[in-house]
Amino acid sequence: MRATNSSQGKIAVTGGSGGTGKYVIAELLDHGYQPINLDINPPSDDKAPFRQVDLADYSATKEALSDCAQIIALGAQPQPDFDFDTGAERFRNNTLATYNVF
């Protein structure tokens, strides 16, 4: 039986449903931590509690993080830029989401 790192509090993992996020959540769980998956997309599994949130929405982000002691910020739209318009929108969204988390 593993020791529980509950004294550390909940750890928010933004982008927890994504490629890297799901592995970070699994690693945290393996070491007895309490990760909370914060993502706009539902996860493919239910290993950790999930909170659906648009990180570009400040109020929703603040509420989703309200009881978390730590944050691992991985949330972003990772698609490549094919033209300036879609690249500019992705940059705006990713920058706003990062600002709101921090």
PDB file of C-alpha atoms in Angstrom:
ATOM      1  CA  MET A   1       0.000   0.000   0.000  1.00  0.00           C
ATOM      2  CA  ARG A   2       1.369   3.389  -0.993  1.00  0.00           C
ATOM      3  CA  ALA A   3       1.533   6.340   1.348  1.00  0.00           C
ATOM      4  CA  THR A   4      -0.931   9.072   0.516  1.00  0.00           C
ATOM      5  CA  ASN A   5       0.442  12.533  -0.091  1.00  0.00           C
ATOM      6  CA  SER A   6      -2.867  14.083   0.944  1.00  0.00           C
ATOM      7  CA  SER A   7      -1.106  16.648   3.105  1.00  0.00           C
ATOM      8  CA  GLN A   8       0.070  18.219  -0.151  1.00  0.00           C
ATOM      9  CA  GLY A   9      -3.542  18.958  -1.142  1.00  0.00           C
ATOM     10  CA  LYS A  10      -5.091  18.618  -4.558  1.00  0.00           C
ATOM     11  CA  ILE A  11      -2.919  19.170  -7.601  1.00  0.00           C
ATOM     12  CA  ALA A  12      -4.637  20.689 -10.624  1.00  0.00           C
ATOM     13  CA  VAL A  13      -3.374  19.356 -13.944  1.00  0.00           C
ATOM     14  CA  THR A  14      -4.559  21.672 -16.710  1.00  0.00           C
ATOM     15  CA  GLY A  15      -4.740  19.807 -19.987  1.00  0.00           C
ATOM     16  CA  GLY A  16      -5.017  16.559 -18.049  1.00  0.00           C
ATOM     17  CA  SER A  17      -6.967  14.857 -20.842  1.00  0.00           C
ATOM     18  CA  GLY A  18      -4.209  15.479 -23.392  1.00  0.00           C
ATOM     19  CA  GLY A  19      -1.229  13.391 -24.423  1.00  0.00           C
ATOM     20  CA  THR A  20       1.176  14.528 -21.718  1.00  0.00           C
ATOM     21  CA  GLY A  21      -1.480  15.307 -19.109  1.00  0.00           C
ATOM     22  CA  LYS A  22      -2.790  11.770 -18.821  1.00  0.00           C
ATOM     23  CA  TYR A  23       0.725  10.472 -18.099  1.00  0.00           C
ATOM     24  CA  VAL A  24       1.343  13.178 -15.500  1.00  0.00           C
ATOM     25  CA  ILE A  25      -1.932  12.270 -13.771  1.00  0.00           C
ATOM     26  CA  ALA A  26      -1.002   8.567 -13.781  1.00  0.00           C
ATOM     27  CA  GLU A  27       2.412   9.356 -12.279  1.00  0.00           C
ATOM     28  CA  LEU A  28       0.889  11.551  -9.568  1.00  0.00           C
ATOM     29  CA  LEU A  29      -1.612   8.818  -8.681  1.00  0.00           C
ATOM     30  CA  ASP A  30       1.175   6.224  -8.551  1.00  0.00           C
ATOM     31  CA  HIS A  31       2.928   8.371  -5.947  1.00  0.00           C
ATOM     32  CA  GLY A  32      -0.150   8.919  -3.780  1.00  0.00           C
ATOM     33  CA  TYR A  33      -1.031  12.467  -4.848  1.00  0.00           C
ATOM     34  CA  GLN A  34      -4.542  13.811  -5.493  1.00  0.00           C
ATOM     35  CA  PRO A  35      -4.586  15.137  -9.076  1.00  0.00           C
ATOM     36  CA  ILE A  36      -7.618  16.926 -10.493  1.00  0.00           C
ATOM     37  CA  ASN A  37      -7.936  16.957 -14.283  1.00  0.00           C
ATOM     38  CA  LEU A  38      -8.919  20.410 -15.602  1.00  0.00           C
ATOM     39  CA  ASP A  39      -9.601  20.333 -19.323  1.00  0.00           C
ATOM     40  CA  ILE A  40     -12.166  21.422 -21.874  1.00  0.00           C
ATOM     41  CA  ASN A  41     -12.196  17.850 -23.226  1.00  0.00           C
ATOM     42  CA  PRO A  42     -13.323  14.887 -21.124  1.00  0.00           C
ATOM     43  CA  PRO A  43     -10.631  12.266 -20.442  1.00  0.00           C
ATOM     44  CA  SER A  44     -10.612   8.849 -22.091  1.00  0.00           C
ATOM     45  CA  ASP A  45     -10.542   7.274 -18.618  1.00  0.00           C
ATOM     46  CA  ASP A  46     -11.703   8.190 -15.128  1.00  0.00           C
ATOM     47  CA  LYS A  47      -8.486   7.788 -13.147  1.00  0.00           C
ATOM     48  CA  ALA A  48      -8.777  11.207 -11.504  1.00  0.00           C
ATOM     49  CA  PRO A  49     -11.637  13.609 -10.803  1.00  0.00           C
ATOM     50  CA  PHE A  50     -12.440  15.701 -13.888  1.00  0.00           C
ATOM     51  CA  ARG A  51     -13.576  19.316 -14.059  1.00  0.00           C
ATOM     52  CA  GLN A  52     -14.558  20.554 -17.487  1.00  0.00           C
ATOM     53  CA  VAL A  53     -13.353  24.140 -17.837  1.00  0.00           C
ATOM     54  CA  ASP A  54     -12.500  26.584 -20.601  1.00  0.00           C
ATOM     55  CA  LEU A  55      -9.257  28.067 -19.296  1.00  0.00           C
ATOM     56  CA  ALA A  56      -9.826  31.167 -21.443  1.00  0.00           C
ATOM     57  CA  ASP A  57     -12.729  31.994 -19.099  1.00  0.00           C
ATOM     58  CA  TYR A  58     -11.184  33.674 -16.036  1.00  0.00           C
ATOM     59  CA  SER A  59     -14.119  33.132 -13.659  1.00  0.00           C
ATOM     60  CA  ALA A  60     -14.453  29.457 -14.587  1.00  0.00           C
ATOM     61  CA  THR A  61     -10.703  28.933 -14.227  1.00  0.00           C
ATOM     62  CA  LYS A  62     -10.612  30.652 -10.838  1.00  0.00           C
ATOM     63  CA  GLU A  63     -13.498  28.509  -9.589  1.00  0.00           C
ATOM     64  CA  ALA A  64     -11.971  25.272 -10.904  1.00  0.00           C
ATOM     65  CA  LEU A  65      -8.666  26.029  -9.147  1.00  0.00           C
ATOM     66  CA  SER A  66     -10.199  27.297  -5.895  1.00  0.00           C
ATOM     67  CA  ASP A  67      -9.446  24.209  -3.772  1.00  0.00           C
ATOM     68  CA  CYS A  68      -6.172  23.167  -5.397  1.00  0.00           C
ATOM     69  CA  ALA A  69      -2.883  23.669  -3.576  1.00  0.00           C
ATOM     70  CA  GLN A  70      -0.657  23.247  -6.640  1.00  0.00           C
ATOM     71  CA  ILE A  71      -0.909  23.518 -10.427  1.00  0.00           C
ATOM     72  CA  ILE A  72       0.805  21.680 -13.251  1.00  0.00           C
ATOM     73  CA  ALA A  73      -0.015  23.799 -16.303  1.00  0.00           C
ATOM     74  CA  LEU A  74      -0.156  21.744 -19.501  1.00  0.00           C
ATOM     75  CA  GLY A  75      -3.362  23.089 -21.049  1.00  0.00           C
ATOM     76  CA  ALA A  76      -2.981  24.459 -24.584  1.00  0.00           C
ATOM     77  CA  GLN A  77      -4.131  23.922 -28.141  1.00  0.00           C
ATOM     78  CA  PRO A  78      -1.130  22.112 -29.655  1.00  0.00           C
ATOM     79  CA  GLN A  79      -2.136  22.088 -33.325  1.00  0.00           C
ATOM     80  CA  PRO A  80       0.413  23.484 -35.801  1.00  0.00           C
ATOM     81  CA  ASP A  81      -0.265  26.836 -37.455  1.00  0.00           C
ATOM     82  CA  PHE A  82      -1.186  26.563 -41.123  1.00  0.00           C
ATOM     83  CA  ASP A  83      -1.953  30.222 -41.670  1.00  0.00           C
ATOM     84  CA  PHE A  84      -1.763  33.496 -39.796  1.00  0.00           C
ATOM     85  CA  ASP A  85      -5.448  33.694 -38.890  1.00  0.00           C
ATOM     86  CA  THR A  86      -5.711  30.325 -37.178  1.00  0.00           C
ATOM     87  CA  GLY A  87      -2.254  30.764 -35.646  1.00  0.00           C
ATOM     88  CA  ALA A  88      -3.192  34.152 -34.203  1.00  0.00           C
ATOM     89  CA  GLU A  89      -6.402  32.779 -32.665  1.00  0.00           C
ATOM     90  CA  ARG A  90      -4.577  29.795 -31.153  1.00  0.00           C
ATOM     91  CA  PHE A  91      -1.883  32.112 -29.758  1.00  0.00           C
ATOM     92  CA  ARG A  92      -4.553  34.378 -28.237  1.00  0.00           C
ATOM     93  CA  ASN A  93      -6.380  31.457 -26.634  1.00  0.00           C
ATOM     94  CA  ASN A  94      -3.233  29.772 -25.292  1.00  0.00           C
ATOM     95  CA  THR A  95      -1.844  33.028 -23.918  1.00  0.00           C
ATOM     96  CA  LEU A  96      -5.133  33.971 -22.259  1.00  0.00           C
ATOM     97  CA  ALA A  97      -5.528  30.515 -20.743  1.00  0.00           C
ATOM     98  CA  THR A  98      -1.992  30.592 -19.330  1.00  0.00           C
ATOM     99  CA  TYR A  99      -2.564  34.077 -17.924  1.00  0.00           C
ATOM    100  CA  ASN A 100      -5.802  32.965 -16.249  1.00  0.00           C
ATOM    101  CA  VAL A 101      -4.165  29.925 -14.655  1.00  0.00           C
ATOM    102  CA  PHE A 102      -1.244  31.876 -13.242  1.00  0.00           C
TER     103      PHE A 102
END
